[in-house]
Coordinates of N, CA and C in Angstrom, one line a residue:
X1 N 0.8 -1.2 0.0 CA 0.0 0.0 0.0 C 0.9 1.2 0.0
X2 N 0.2 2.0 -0.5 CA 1.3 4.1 -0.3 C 1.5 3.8 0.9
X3 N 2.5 4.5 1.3 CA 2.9 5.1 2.3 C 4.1 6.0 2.3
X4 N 3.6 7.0 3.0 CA 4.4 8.7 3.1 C 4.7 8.9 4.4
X5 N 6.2 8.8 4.6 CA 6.5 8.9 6.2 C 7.3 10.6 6.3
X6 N 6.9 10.8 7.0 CA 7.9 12.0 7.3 C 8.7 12.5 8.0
X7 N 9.9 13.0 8.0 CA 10.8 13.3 9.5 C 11.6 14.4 9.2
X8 N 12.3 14.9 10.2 CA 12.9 15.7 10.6 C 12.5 16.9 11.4
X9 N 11.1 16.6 11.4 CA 10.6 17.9 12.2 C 11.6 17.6 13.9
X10 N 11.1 19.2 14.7 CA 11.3 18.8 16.1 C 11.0 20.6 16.6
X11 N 12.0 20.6 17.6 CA 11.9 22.3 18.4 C 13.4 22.6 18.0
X12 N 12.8 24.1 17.2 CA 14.0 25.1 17.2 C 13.6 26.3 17.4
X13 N 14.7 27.0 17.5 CA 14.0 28.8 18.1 C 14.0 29.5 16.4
X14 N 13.2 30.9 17.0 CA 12.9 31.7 16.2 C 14.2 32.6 15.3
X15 N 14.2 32.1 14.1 CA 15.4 32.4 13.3 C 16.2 31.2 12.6
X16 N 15.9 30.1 13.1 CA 16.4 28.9 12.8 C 16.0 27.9 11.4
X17 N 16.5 27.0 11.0 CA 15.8 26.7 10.2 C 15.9 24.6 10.1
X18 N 15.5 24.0 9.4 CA 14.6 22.7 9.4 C 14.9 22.1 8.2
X19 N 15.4 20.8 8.1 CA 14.7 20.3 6.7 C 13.5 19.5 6.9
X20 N 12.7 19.4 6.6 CA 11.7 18.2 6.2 C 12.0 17.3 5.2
X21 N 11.6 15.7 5.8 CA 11.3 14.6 4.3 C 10.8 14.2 4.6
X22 N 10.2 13.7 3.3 CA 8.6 13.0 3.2 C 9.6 11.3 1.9
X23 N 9.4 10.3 2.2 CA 9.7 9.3 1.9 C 8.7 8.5 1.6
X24 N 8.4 8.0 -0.1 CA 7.3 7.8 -0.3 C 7.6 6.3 -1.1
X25 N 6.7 5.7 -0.6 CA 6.7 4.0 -1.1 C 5.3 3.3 -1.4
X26 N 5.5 2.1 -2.4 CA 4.0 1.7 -3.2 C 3.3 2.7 -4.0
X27 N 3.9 3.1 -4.0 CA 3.4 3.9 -5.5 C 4.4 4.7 -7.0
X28 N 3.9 5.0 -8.4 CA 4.9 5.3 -9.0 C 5.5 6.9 -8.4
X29 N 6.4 7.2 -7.9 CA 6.3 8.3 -7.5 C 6.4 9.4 -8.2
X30 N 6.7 9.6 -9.7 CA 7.4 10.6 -10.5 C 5.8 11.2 -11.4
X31 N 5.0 10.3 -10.8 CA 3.9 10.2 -11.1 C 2.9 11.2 -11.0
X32 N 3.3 11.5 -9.3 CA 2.4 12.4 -8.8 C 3.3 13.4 -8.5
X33 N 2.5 14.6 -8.5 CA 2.6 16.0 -7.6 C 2.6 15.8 -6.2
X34 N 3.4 16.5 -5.6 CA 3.5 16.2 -4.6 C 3.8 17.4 -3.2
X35 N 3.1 17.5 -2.1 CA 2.9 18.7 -1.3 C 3.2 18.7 0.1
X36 N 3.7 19.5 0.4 CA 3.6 20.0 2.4 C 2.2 20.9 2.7
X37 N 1.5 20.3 3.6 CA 0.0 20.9 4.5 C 1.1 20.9 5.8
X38 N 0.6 22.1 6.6 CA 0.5 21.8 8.2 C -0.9 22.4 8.6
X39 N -0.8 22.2 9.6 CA -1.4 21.8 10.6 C -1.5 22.5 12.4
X40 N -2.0 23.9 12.7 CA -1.6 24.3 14.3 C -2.8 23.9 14.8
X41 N -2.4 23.7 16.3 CA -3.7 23.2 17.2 C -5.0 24.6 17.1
X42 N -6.4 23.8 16.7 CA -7.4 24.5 16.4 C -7.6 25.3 14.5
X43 N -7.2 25.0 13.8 CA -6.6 25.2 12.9 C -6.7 24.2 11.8
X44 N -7.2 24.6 10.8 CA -7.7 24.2 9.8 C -6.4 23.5 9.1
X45 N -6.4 22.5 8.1 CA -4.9 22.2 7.9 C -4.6 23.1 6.4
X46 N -3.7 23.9 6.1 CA -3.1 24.8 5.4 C -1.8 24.3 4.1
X47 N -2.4 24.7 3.1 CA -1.3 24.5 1.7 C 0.2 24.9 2.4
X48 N 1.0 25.0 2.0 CA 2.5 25.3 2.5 C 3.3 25.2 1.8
X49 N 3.3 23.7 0.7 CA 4.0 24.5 -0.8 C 3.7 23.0 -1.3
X50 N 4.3 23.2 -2.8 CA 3.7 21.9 -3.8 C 5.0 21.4 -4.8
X51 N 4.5 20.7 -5.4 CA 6.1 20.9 -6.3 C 5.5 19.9 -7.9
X52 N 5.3 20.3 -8.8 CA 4.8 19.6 -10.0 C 5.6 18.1 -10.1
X53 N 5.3 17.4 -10.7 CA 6.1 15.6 -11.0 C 7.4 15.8 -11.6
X54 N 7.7 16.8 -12.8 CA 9.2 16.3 -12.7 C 10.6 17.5 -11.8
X55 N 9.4 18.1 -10.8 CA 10.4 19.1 -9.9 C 11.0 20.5 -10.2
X56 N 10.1 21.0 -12.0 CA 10.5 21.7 -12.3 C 9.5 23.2 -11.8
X57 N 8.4 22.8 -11.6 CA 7.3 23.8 -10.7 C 7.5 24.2 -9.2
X58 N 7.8 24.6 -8.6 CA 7.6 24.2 -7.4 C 6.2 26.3 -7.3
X59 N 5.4 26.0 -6.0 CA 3.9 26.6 -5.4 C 4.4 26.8 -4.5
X60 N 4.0 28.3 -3.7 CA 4.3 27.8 -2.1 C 3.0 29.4 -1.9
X61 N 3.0 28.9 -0.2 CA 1.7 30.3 0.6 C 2.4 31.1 0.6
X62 N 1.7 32.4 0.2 CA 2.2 33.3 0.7 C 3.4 34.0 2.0
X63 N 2.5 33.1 2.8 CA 2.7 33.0 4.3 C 4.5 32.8 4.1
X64 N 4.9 31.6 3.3 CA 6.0 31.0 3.3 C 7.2 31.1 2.5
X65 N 6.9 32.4 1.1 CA 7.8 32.3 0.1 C 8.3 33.2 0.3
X66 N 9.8 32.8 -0.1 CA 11.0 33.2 0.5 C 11.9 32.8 1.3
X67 N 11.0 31.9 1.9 CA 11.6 31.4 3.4 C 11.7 29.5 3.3
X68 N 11.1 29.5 2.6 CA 10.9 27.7 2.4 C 10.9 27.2 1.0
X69 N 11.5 25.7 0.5 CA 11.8 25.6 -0.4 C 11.7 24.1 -0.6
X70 N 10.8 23.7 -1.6 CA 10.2 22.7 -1.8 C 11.3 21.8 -3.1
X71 N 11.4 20.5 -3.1 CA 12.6 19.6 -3.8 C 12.0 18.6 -3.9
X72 N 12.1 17.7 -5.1 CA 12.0 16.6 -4.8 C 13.3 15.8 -5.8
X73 N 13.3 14.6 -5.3 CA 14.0 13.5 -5.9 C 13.9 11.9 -6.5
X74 N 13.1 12.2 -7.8 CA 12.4 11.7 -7.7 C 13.0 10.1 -8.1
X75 N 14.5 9.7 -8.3 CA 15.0 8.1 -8.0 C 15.4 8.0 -6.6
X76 N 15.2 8.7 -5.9 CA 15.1 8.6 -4.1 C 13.8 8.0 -4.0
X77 N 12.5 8.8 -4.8 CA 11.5 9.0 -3.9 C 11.1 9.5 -2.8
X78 N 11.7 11.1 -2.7 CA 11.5 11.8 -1.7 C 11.1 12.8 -2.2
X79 N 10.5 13.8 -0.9 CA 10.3 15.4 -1.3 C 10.6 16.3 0.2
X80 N 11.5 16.7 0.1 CA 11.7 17.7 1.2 C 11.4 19.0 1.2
X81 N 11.1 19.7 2.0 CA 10.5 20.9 2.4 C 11.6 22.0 3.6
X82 N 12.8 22.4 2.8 CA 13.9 23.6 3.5 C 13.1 24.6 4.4
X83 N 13.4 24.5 5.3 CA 12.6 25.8 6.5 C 13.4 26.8 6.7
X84 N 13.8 27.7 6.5 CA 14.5 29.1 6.9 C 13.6 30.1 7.6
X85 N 14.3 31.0 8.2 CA 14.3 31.7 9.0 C 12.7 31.8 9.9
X86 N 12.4 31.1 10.4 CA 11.2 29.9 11.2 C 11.1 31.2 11.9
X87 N 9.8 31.0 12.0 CA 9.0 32.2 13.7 C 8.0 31.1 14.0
X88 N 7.5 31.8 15.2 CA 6.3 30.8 16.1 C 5.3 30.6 15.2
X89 N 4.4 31.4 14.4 CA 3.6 31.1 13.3 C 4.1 30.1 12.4
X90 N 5.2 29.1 12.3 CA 5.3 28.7 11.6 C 5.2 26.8 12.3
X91 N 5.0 27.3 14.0 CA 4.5 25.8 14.6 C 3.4 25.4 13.9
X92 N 3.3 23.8 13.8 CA 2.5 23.1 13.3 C 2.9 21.8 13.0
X93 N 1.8 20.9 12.8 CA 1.7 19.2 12.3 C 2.2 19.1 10.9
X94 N 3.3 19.3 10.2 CA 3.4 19.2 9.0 C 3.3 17.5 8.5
X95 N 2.9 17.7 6.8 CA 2.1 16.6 6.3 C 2.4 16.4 4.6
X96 N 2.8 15.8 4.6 CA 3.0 15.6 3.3 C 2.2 14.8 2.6
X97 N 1.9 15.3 1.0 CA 0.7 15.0 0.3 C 1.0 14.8 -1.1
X98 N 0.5 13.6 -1.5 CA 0.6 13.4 -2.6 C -0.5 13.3 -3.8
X99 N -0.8 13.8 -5.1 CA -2.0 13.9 -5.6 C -1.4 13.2 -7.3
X100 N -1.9 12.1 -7.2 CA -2.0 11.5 -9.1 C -2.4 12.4 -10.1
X101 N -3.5 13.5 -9.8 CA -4.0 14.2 -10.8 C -3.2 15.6 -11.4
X102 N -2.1 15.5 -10.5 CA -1.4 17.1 -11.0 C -2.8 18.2 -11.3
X103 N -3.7 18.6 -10.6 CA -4.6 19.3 -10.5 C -3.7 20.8 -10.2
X104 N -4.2 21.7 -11.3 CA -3.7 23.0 -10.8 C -4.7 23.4 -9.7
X105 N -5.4 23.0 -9.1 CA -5.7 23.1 -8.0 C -4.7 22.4 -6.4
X106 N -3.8 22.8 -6.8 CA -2.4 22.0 -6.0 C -2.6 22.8 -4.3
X107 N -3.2 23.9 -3.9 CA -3.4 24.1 -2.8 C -4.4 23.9 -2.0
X108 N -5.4 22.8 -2.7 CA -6.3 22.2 -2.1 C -6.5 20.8 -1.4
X109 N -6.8 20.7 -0.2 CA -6.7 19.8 1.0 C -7.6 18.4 -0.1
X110 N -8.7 18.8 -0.7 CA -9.1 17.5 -1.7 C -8.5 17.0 -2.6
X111 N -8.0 17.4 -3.4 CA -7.0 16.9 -4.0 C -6.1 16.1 -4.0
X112 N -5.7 15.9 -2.7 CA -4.6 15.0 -2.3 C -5.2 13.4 -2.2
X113 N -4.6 12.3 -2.7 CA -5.1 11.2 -2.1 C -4.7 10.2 -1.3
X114 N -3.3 10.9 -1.3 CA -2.6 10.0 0.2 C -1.6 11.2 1.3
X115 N -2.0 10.6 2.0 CA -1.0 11.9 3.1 C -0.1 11.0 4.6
X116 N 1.0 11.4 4.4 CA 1.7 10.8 5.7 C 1.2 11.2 7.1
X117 N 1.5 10.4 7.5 CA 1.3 11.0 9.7 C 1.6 11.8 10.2
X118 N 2.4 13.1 9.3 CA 2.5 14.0 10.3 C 4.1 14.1 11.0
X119 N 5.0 15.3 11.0 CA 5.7 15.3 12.0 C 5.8 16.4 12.7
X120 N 5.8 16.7 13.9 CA 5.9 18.4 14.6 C 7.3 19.3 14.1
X121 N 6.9 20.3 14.2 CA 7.3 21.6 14.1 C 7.0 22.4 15.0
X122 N 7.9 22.6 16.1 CA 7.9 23.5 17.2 C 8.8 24.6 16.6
X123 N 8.7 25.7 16.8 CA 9.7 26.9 17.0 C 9.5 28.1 17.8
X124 N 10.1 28.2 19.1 CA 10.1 29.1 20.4 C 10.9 30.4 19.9
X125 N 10.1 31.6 20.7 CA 10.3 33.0 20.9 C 11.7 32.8 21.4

């Protein structure tokens, strides 16, 4: 079956920065588009950035460009998400997502049809 694991989150302070990966297996991977949602407590879960199938698109929020930077690899099978210069608005459950349909609707939570568990993202004042 898919499955998208993700790691490297944890706690860092304000100014710091993160890589994320998302490691993806049972499926073709170069296939799909592929995305970061997070996630804050009480909080709707939020686009964060995308990256087209052969890595040459990359999408990102508002919220985040500039500052973060979406990769993938796709004879790895991975897609990482670079965090720079992090503030507390940037805590959250990050999630990695993947969508077969390359929908330019790439910032939308339906679209997606498989999504990993999630790893935290703490970053202190």
């Amino acid at each position: 079956q898919v499955q998208l694991v993700e790691s490297g989150g944890g706690l860092v302070q304000a100014g710091d920065s993160l890589r994320l990966s998302c490691a993806a297996s049972g499926l073709t991977f170069r296939n799909y588009a592929m995305a970061w949602f997070r996630q804050a407590p009480g909080k709707e879960r939020e686009f964060v950035a995308a990256i087209n199938r052969d890595g040459s698109i990359p999408f990102y929020a508002d919220s985040v460009k500039g500052r973060f930077v979406i990769s993938r690899d796709n004879a790895q099978n991975t897609v990482a998400l670079q965090m720079n210069s992090l503030n507390p608005e940037d805590t959250a459950v990050y999630f990695c997502a993947a969508d077969l349909g390359g929908s330019s609707r790439y910032n939308m939570v339906y679209e997606y049809e498989h999504w990993g568990q999630g790893t935290q993202v703490t970053v202190s004042s």
